[in-house]
PDB file of C-alpha atoms in Angstrom:
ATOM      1  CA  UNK A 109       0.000   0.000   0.000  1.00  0.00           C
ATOM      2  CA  UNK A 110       0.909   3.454  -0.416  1.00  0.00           C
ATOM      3  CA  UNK A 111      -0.379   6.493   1.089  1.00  0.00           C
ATOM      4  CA  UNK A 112       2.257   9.459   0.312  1.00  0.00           C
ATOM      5  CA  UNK A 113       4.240  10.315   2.010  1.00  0.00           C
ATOM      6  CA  UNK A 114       4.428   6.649   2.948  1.00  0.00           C
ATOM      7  CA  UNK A 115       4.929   3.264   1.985  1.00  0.00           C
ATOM      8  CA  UNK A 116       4.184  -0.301   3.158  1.00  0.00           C
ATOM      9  CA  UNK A 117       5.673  -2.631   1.484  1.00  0.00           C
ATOM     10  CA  UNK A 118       5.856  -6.819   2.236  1.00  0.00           C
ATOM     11  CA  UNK A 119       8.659  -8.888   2.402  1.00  0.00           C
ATOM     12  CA  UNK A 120       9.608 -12.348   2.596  1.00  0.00           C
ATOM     13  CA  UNK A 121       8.115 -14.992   5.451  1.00  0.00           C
ATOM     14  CA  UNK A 122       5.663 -12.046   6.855  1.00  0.00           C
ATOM     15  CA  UNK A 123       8.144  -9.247   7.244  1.00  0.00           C
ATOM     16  CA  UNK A 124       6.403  -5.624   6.912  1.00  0.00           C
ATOM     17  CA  UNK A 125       8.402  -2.681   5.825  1.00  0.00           C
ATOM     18  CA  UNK A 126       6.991   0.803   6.519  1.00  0.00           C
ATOM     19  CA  UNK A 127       8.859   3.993   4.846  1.00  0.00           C
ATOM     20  CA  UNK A 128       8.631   7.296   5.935  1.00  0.00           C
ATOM     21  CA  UNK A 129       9.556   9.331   2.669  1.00  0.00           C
ATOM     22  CA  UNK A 130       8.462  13.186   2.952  1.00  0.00           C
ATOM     23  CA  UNK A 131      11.467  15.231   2.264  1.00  0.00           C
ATOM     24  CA  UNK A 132      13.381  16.477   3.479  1.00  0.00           C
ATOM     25  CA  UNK A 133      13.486  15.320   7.441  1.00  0.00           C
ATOM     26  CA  UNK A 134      10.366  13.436   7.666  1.00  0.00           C
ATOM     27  CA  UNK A 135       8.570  16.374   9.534  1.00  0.00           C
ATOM     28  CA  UNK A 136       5.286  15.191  11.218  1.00  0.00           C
ATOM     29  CA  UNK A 137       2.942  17.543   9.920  1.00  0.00           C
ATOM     30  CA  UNK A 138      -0.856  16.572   9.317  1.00  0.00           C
ATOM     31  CA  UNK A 139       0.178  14.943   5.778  1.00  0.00           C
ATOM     32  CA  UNK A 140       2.865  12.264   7.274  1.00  0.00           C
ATOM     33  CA  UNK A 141       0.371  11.322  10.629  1.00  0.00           C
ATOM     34  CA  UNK A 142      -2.764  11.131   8.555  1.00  0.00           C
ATOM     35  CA  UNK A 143      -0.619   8.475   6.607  1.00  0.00           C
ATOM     36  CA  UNK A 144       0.922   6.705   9.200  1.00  0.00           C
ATOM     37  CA  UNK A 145      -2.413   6.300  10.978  1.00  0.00           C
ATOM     38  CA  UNK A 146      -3.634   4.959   7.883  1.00  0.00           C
ATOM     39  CA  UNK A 147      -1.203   2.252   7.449  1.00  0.00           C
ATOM     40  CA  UNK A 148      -1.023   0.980  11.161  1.00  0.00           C
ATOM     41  CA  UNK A 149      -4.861   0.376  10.594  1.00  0.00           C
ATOM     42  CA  UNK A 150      -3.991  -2.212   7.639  1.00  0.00           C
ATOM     43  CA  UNK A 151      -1.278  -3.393   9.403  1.00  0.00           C
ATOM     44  CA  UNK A 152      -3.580  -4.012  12.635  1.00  0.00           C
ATOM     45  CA  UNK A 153      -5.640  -6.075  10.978  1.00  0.00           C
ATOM     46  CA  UNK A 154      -2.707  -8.200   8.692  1.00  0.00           C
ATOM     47  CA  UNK A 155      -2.895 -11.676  10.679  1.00  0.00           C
ATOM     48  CA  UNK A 156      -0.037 -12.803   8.322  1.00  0.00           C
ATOM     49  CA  UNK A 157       2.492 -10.212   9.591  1.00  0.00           C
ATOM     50  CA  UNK A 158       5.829 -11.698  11.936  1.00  0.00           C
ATOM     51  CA  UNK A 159       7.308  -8.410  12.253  1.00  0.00           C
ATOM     52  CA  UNK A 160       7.675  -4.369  10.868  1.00  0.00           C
ATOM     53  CA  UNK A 161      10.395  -2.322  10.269  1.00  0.00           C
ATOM     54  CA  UNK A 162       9.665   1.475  10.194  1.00  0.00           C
ATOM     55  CA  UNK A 163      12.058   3.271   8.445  1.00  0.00           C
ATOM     56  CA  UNK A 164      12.844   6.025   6.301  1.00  0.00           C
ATOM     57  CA  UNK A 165      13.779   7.616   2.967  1.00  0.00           C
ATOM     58  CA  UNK A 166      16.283  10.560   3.024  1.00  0.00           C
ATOM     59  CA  UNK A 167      19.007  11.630   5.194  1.00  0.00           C
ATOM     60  CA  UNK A 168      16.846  11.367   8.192  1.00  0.00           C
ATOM     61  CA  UNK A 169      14.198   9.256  10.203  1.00  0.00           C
ATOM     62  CA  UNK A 170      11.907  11.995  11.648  1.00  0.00           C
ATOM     63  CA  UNK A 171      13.152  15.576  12.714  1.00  0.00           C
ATOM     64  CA  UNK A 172       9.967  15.647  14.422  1.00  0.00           C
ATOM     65  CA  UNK A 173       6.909  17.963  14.297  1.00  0.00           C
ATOM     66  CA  UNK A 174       6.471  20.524  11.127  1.00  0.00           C
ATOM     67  CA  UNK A 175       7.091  23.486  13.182  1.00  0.00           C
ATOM     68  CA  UNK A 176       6.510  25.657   9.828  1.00  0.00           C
ATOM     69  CA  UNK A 177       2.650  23.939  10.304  1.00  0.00           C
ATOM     70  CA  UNK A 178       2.874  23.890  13.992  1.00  0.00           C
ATOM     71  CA  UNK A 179       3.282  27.815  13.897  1.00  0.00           C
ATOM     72  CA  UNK A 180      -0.381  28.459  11.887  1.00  0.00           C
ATOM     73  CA  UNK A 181      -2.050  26.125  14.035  1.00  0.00           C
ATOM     74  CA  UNK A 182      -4.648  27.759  16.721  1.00  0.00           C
ATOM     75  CA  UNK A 183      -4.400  26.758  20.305  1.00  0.00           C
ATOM     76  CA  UNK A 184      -7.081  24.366  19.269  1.00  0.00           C
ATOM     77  CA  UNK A 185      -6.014  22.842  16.320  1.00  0.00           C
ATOM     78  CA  UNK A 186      -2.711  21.784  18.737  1.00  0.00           C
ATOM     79  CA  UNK A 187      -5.250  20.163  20.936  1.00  0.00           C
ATOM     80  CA  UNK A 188      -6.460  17.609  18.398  1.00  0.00           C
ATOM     81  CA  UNK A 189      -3.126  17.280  16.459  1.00  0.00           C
ATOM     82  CA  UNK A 190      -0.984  16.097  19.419  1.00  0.00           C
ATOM     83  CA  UNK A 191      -3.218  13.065  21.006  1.00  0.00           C
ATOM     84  CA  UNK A 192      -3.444  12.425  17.091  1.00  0.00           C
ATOM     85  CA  UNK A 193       0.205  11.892  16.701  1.00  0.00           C
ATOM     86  CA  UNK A 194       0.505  10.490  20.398  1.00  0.00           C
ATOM     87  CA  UNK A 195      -2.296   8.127  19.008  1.00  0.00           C
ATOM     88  CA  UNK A 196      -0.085   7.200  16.190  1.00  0.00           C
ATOM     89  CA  UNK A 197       2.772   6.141  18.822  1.00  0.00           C
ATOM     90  CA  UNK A 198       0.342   4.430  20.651  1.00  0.00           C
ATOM     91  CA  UNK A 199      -0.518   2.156  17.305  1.00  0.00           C
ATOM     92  CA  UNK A 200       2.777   1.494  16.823  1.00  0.00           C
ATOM     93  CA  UNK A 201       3.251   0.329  20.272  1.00  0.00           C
ATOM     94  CA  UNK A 202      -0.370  -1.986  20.534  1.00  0.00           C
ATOM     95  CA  UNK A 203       0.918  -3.702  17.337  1.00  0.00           C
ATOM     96  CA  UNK A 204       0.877  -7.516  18.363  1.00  0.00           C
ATOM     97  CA  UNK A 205       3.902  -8.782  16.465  1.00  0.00           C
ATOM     98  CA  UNK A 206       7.702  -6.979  17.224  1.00  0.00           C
ATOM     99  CA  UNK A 207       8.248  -3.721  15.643  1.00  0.00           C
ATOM    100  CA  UNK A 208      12.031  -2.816  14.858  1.00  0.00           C
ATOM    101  CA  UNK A 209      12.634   1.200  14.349  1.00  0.00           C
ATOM    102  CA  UNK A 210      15.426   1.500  11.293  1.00  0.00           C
ATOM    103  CA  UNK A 211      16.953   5.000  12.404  1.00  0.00           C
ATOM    104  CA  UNK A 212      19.471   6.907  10.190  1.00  0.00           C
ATOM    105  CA  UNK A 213      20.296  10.694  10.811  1.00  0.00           C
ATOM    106  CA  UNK A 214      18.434  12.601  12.857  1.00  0.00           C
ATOM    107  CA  UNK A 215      15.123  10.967  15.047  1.00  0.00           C
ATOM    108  CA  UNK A 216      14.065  14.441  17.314  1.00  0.00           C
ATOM    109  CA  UNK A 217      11.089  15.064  19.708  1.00  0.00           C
ATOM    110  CA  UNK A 218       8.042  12.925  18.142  1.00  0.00           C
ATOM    111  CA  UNK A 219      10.467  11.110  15.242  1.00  0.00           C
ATOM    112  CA  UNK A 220      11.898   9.937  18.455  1.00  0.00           C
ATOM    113  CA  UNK A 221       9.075   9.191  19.921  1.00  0.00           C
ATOM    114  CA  UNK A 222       8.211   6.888  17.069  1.00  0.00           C
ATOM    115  CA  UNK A 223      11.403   5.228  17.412  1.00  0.00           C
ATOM    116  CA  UNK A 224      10.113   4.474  21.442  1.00  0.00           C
ATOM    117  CA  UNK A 225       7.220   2.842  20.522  1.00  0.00           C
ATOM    118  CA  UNK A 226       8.640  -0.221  18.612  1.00  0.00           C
ATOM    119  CA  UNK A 227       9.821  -2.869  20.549  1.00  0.00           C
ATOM    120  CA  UNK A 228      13.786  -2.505  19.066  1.00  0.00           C
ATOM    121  CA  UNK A 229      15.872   0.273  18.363  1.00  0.00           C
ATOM    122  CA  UNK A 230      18.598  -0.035  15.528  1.00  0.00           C
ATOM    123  CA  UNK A 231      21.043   2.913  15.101  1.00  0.00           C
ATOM    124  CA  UNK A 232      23.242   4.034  12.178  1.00  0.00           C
ATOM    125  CA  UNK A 233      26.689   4.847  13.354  1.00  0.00           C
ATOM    126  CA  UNK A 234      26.077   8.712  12.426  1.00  0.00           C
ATOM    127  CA  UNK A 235      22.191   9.098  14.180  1.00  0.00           C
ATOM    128  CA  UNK A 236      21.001  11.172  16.732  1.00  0.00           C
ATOM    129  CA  UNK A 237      18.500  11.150  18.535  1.00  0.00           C
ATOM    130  CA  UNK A 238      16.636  13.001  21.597  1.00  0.00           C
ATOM    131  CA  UNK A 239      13.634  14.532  23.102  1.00  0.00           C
ATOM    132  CA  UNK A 240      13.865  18.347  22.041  1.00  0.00           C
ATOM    133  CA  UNK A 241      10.565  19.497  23.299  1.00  0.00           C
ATOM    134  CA  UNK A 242      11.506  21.854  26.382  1.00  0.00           C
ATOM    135  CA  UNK A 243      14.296  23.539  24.536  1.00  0.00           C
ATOM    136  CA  UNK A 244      10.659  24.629  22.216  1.00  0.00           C
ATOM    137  CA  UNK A 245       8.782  25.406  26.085  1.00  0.00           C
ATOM    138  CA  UNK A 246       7.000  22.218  25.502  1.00  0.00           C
ATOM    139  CA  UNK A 247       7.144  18.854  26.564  1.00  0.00           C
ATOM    140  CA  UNK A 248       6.854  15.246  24.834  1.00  0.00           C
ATOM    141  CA  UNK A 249       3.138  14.706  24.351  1.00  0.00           C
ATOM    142  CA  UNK A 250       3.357  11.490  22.160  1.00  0.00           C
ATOM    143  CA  UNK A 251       4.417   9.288  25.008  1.00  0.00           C
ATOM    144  CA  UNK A 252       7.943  10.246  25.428  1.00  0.00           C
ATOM    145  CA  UNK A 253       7.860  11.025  28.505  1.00  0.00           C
ATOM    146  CA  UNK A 254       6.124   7.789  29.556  1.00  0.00           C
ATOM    147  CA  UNK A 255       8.066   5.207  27.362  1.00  0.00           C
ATOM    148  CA  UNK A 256      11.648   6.633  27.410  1.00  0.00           C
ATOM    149  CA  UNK A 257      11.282   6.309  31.573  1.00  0.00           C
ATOM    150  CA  UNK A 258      10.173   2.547  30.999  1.00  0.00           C
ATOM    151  CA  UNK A 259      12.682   1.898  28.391  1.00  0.00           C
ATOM    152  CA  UNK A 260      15.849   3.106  30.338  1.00  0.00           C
ATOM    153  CA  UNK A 261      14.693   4.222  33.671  1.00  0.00           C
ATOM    154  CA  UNK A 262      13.700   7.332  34.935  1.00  0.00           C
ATOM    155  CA  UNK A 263      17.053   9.095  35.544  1.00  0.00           C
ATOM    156  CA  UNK A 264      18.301   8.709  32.061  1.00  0.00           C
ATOM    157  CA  UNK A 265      14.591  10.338  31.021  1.00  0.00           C
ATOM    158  CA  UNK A 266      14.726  13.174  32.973  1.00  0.00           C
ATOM    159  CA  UNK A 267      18.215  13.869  31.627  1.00  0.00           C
ATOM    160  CA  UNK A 268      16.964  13.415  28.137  1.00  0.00           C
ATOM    161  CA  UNK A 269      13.962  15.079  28.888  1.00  0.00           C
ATOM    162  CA  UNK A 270      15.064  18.337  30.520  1.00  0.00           C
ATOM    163  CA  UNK A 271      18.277  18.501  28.713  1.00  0.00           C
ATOM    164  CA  UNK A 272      16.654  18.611  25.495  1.00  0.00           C
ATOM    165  CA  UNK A 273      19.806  17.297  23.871  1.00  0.00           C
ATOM    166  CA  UNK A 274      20.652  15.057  20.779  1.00  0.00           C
ATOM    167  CA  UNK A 275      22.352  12.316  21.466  1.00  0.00           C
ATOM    168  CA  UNK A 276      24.821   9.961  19.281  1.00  0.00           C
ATOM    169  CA  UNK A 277      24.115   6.816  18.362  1.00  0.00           C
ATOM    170  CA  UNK A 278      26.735   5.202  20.777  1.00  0.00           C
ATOM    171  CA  UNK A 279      25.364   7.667  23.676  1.00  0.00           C
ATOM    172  CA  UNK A 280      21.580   6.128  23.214  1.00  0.00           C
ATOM    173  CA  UNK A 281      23.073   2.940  23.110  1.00  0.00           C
ATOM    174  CA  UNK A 282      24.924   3.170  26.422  1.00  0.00           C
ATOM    175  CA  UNK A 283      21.903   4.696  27.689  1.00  0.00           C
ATOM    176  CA  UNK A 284      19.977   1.672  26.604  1.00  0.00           C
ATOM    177  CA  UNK A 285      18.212   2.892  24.344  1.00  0.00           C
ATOM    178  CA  UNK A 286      19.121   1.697  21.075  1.00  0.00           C
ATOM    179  CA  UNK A 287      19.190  -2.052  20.438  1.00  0.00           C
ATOM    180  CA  UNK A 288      22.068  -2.192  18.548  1.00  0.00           C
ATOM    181  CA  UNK A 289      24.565   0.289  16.343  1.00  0.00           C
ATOM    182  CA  UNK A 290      25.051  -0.325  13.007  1.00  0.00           C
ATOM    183  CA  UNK A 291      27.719   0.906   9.929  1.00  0.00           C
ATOM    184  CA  UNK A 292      25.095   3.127   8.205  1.00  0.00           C
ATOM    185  CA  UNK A 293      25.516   1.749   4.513  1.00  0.00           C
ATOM    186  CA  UNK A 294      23.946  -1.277   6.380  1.00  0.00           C
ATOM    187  CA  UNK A 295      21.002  -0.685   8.358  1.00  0.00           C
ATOM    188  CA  UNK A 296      18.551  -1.400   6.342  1.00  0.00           C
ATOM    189  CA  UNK A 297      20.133  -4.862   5.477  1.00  0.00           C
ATOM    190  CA  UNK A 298      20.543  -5.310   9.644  1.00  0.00           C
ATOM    191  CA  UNK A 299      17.296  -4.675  10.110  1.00  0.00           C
ATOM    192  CA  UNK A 300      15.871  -7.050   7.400  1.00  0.00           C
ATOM    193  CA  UNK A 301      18.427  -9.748   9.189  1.00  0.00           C
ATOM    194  CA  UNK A 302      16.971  -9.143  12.662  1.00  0.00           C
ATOM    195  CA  UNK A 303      13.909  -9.071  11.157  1.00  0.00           C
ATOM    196  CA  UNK A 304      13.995 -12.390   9.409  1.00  0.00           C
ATOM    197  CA  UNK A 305      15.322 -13.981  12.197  1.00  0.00           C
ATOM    198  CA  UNK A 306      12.583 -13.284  14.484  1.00  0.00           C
ATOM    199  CA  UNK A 307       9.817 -13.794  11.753  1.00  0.00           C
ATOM    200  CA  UNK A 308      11.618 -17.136  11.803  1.00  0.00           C
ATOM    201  CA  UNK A 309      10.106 -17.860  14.710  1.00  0.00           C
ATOM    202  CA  UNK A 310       6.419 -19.650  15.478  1.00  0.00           C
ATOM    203  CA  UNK A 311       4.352 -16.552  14.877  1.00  0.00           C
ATOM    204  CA  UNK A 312       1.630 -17.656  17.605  1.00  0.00           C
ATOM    205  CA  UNK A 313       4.182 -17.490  20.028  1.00  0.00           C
ATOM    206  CA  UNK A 314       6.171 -14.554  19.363  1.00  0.00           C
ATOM    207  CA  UNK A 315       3.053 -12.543  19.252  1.00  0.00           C
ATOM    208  CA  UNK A 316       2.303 -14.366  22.807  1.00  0.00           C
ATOM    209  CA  UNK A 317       5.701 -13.678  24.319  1.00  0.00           C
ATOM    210  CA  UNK A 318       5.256 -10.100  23.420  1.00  0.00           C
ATOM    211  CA  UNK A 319       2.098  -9.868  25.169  1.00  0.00           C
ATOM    212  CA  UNK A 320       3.488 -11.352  27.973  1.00  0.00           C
ATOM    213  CA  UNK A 321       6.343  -9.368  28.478  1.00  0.00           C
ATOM    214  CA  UNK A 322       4.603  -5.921  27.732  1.00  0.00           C
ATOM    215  CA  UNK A 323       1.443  -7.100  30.369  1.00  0.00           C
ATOM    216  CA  UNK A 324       3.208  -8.323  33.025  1.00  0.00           C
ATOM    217  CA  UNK A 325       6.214  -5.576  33.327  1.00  0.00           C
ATOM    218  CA  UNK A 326       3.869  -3.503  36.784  1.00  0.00           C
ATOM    219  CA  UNK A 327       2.169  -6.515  37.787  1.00  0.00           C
ATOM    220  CA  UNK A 328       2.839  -8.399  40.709  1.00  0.00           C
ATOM    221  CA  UNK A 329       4.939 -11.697  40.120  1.00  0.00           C
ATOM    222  CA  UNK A 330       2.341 -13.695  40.811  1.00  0.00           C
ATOM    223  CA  UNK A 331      -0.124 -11.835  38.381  1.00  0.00           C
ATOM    224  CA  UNK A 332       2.411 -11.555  35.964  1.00  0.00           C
ATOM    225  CA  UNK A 333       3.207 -15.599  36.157  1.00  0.00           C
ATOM    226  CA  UNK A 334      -0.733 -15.973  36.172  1.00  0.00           C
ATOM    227  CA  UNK A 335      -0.088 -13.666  32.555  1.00  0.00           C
ATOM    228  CA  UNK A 336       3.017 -15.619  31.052  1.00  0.00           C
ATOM    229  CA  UNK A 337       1.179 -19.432  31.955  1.00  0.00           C
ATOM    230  CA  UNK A 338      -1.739 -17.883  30.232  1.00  0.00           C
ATOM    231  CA  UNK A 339      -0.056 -16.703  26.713  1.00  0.00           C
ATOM    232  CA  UNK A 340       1.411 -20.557  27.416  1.00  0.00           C
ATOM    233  CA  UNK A 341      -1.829 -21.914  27.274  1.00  0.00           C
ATOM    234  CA  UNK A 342      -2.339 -19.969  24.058  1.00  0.00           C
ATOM    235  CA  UNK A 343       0.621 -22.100  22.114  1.00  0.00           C
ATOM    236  CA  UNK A 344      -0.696 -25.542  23.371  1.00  0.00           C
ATOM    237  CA  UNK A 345      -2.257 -27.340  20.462  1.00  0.00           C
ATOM    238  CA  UNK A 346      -1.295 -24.933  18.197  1.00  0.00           C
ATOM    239  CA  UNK A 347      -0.172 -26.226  14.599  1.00  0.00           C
ATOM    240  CA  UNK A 348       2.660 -24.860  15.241  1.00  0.00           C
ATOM    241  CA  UNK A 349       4.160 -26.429  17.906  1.00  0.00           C
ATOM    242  CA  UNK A 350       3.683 -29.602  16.619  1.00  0.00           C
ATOM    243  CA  UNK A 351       5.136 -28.683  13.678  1.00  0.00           C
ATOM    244  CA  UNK A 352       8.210 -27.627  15.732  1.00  0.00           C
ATOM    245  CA  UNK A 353       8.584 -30.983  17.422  1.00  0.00           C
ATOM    246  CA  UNK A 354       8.284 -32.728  14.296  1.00  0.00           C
ATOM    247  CA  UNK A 355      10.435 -31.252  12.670  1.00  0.00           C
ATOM    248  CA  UNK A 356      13.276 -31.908  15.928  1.00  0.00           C
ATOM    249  CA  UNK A 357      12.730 -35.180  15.178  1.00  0.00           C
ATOM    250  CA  UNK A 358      13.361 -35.003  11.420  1.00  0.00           C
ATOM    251  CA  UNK A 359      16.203 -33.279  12.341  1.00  0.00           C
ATOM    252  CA  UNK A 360      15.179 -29.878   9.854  1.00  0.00           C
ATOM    253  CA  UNK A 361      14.336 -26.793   9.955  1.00  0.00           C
ATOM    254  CA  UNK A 362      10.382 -25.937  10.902  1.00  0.00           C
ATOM    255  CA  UNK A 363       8.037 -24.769   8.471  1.00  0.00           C
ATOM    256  CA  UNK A 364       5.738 -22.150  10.428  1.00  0.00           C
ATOM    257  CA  UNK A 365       2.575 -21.200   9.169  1.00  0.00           C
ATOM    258  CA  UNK A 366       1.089 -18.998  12.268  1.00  0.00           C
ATOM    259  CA  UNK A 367      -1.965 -21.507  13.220  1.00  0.00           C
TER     260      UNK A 367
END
């Protein structure tokens, strides 16, 4: 599908690719959001999918909001656009398979933010990346605030946060923020190989262990043991796993087909 400025394209064994491509940086204006929104509703509903990469055309992955727009928008019209674009983040993040954010040059304030909501964070060599919001007397209002503190712990977010600062590649990934950082001629290929080798993966339980993870995080243990033995159940008598233990005792390699 594509909805300029973006593009979702499918790749092999249930991979999802979704490109950012408004030139020059990205900017979230009301053109890029609409079209994002747009495309996490198809990819909602895609029970085929093992796993997304959002990424980007250009220089950059998201510079962040269209200030140009930003400035002819009424008090008003900033009302409704930010819980849109925080509800964008929030699609990313409720996807049920894992989401892997491809991010080359600059990811600031919500192109950041996008970059929080997927589940893994690769880094070219030469990106940056930060909240910039209070150095604009604002503050994130796509989730930044929230997922940032659960991703690397509320000291490093309030640093980030109140800082306003980029930071490099190496910096986010010492910070724990990035997954991984990668020569920048090959992101896109390390993506596609992380990518492949989780959609390698029973799809069932991948989607499962996600749940579980992402539910249980504030629980109690027990609760959160109730959660895990629950996604468990979900797996048992699955096609799937019997197609795993099969093929153990073939000695090859399974052949998944997400039922």
């Amino acid at each position: 599908m594509t909805v300029a400025p973006v593009r979702l394209e499918s790749g092999e064994n249930g991979v999802r690719v979704l490109t950012m491509d408004k030139p020059p940086v990205n900017a979230l204006g009301r053109e890029l959001v609409d079209a994002l929104a747009t495309a996490l509703t198809e990819l909602r509903e895609d029970t085929t999918a093992r796993c997304l990469i959002l990424r980007s055309e250009g220089r950059h992955f998201c510079a962040g909001a269209d200030l140009k727009e930003r400035l002819g928008m009424s008090l008003e019209q900033v009302r409704e656009f930010v819980p849109r674009l925080g509800g964008v983040c929030a699609a990313v993040a409720a996807l049920p398979f894992p989401t892997i954010a491809a991010v080359r040059g600059t990811a600031a304030g919500g192109g950041c933010e996008l970059a929080l909501a997927c589940d893994l964070r690769l880094l070219s060599d030469d990106a940056r990346i930060g909240l910039r919001e209070t150095a604009l007397a604002i503050l994130p209002g796509a989730g930044g605030t929230q997922r940032l503190s659960r991703i690397a712990g509320i000291a490093v977010a309030k640093r980030w946060i109140f800082t306003a600062q980029l930071y490099s590649a190496v910096e986010a990934h010492a910070d724990g923020i990035a997954t991984a950082v990668v020569p920048g001629d090959r992101l896109d290929d390390e993506a596609t190989k992380l990518a492949a080798a989780i959609a390698a993966n029973g799809p069932v339980a991948v989607r499962l262990a996600k749940k579980a993870i992402e539910g249980g995080w504030d629980l109690s243990m027990d609760e959160a043991l109730a959660l895990e033995w629950q996604c468990y159940e979900g797996v048992l008598g699955t096609a799937d796993r019997d197609e795993a233990l099969q093929a153990f005792a073939e000695k090859r390699a399974p052949r998944f087909t997400g039922r």
